[in-house]
């Protein structure tokens, strides 16, 4: 039995950066949702110093709801975008 040891394994040894870029091209709303979540949480923590008379727990709940709402919105847009590509944008045979 002959084995071909000259086979290049470059397709199997992709680095993590190229895998993430490929996944981001396949589903562009995932990194948008992650970035929006991080931005809203960072902004909420920044504004926690000047929250006024609002209790800290109420402020954190509002930040959490806003961040999760952004993620759910990004997921909904992503699902709608993939459905559009799959069913409507595909040329009919």
Coordinates of C-alpha atoms in Angstrom, one line a residue:
X1 CA 0.0 0.0 0.0
X2 CA 1.3 3.4 -1.0
X3 CA 0.7 6.5 1.1
X4 CA 1.1 9.9 -0.3
X5 CA 3.1 11.8 2.3
X6 CA 3.4 14.9 0.0
X7 CA -0.2 16.0 0.6
X8 CA -0.3 19.5 1.9
X9 CA -2.3 20.0 5.1
X10 CA -2.6 23.8 4.7
X11 CA -6.3 23.6 4.5
X12 CA -6.4 21.8 7.8
X13 CA -4.1 24.1 9.7
X14 CA -5.9 27.4 9.4
X15 CA -5.2 29.8 12.2
X16 CA -8.0 31.1 14.4
X17 CA -8.1 34.5 12.8
X18 CA -8.9 33.2 9.4
X19 CA -11.6 30.9 10.8
X20 CA -13.2 33.8 12.6
X21 CA -13.1 36.0 9.4
X22 CA -14.7 33.2 7.4
X23 CA -17.5 32.7 10.1
X24 CA -18.1 36.4 10.2
X25 CA -18.6 36.5 6.4
X26 CA -21.1 33.6 6.7
X27 CA -23.0 35.2 9.5
X28 CA -22.3 38.9 9.7
X29 CA -24.8 39.7 12.4
X30 CA -23.0 37.6 15.0
X31 CA -20.0 39.9 15.4
X32 CA -22.3 42.9 15.2
X33 CA -24.4 41.5 18.1
X34 CA -21.3 40.8 20.2
X35 CA -19.8 44.3 19.6
X36 CA -23.2 45.9 20.4
X37 CA -23.5 43.9 23.6
X38 CA -20.0 44.9 24.7
X39 CA -20.6 48.5 23.8
X40 CA -23.9 48.8 25.7
X41 CA -22.4 47.1 28.8
X42 CA -19.4 49.4 28.7
X43 CA -21.5 52.5 28.3
X44 CA -23.8 51.3 31.1
X45 CA -20.9 50.8 33.4
X46 CA -19.4 54.2 32.5
X47 CA -22.8 55.9 33.2
X48 CA -23.1 54.1 36.5
X49 CA -21.2 57.0 38.2
X50 CA -23.9 59.5 37.2
X51 CA -27.0 57.5 37.6
X52 CA -28.7 60.0 39.9
X53 CA -31.2 58.7 42.4
X54 CA -31.6 55.4 40.7
X55 CA -30.5 52.4 42.7
X56 CA -27.5 50.4 41.3
X57 CA -29.6 47.2 40.9
X58 CA -32.2 49.0 38.8
X59 CA -29.5 50.6 36.7
X60 CA -27.8 47.2 36.1
X61 CA -31.1 45.6 35.2
X62 CA -31.8 48.4 32.6
X63 CA -28.3 47.9 31.2
X64 CA -28.8 44.1 31.0
X65 CA -32.2 44.5 29.3
X66 CA -30.8 47.0 26.7
X67 CA -27.8 44.7 26.0
X68 CA -29.8 41.6 25.6
X69 CA -32.4 43.4 23.5
X70 CA -29.7 44.5 21.1
X71 CA -28.5 40.9 20.9
X72 CA -32.0 39.6 20.2
X73 CA -32.5 42.3 17.6
X74 CA -29.2 41.3 15.9
X75 CA -30.2 37.6 15.9
X76 CA -33.6 38.5 14.4
X77 CA -32.0 40.5 11.7
X78 CA -29.5 37.8 11.0
X79 CA -32.2 35.1 10.7
X80 CA -34.2 37.4 8.4
X81 CA -31.1 38.0 6.3
X82 CA -30.3 34.3 6.0
X83 CA -34.0 33.5 5.1
X84 CA -33.9 36.2 2.4
X85 CA -30.7 34.7 1.0
X86 CA -32.0 31.2 1.1
X87 CA -35.5 31.6 -0.2
X88 CA -35.9 34.9 -2.1
X89 CA -32.5 35.9 -3.4
X90 CA -31.7 32.5 -4.8
X91 CA -32.4 32.2 -8.5
X92 CA -35.2 29.9 -9.4
X93 CA -34.4 27.0 -11.7

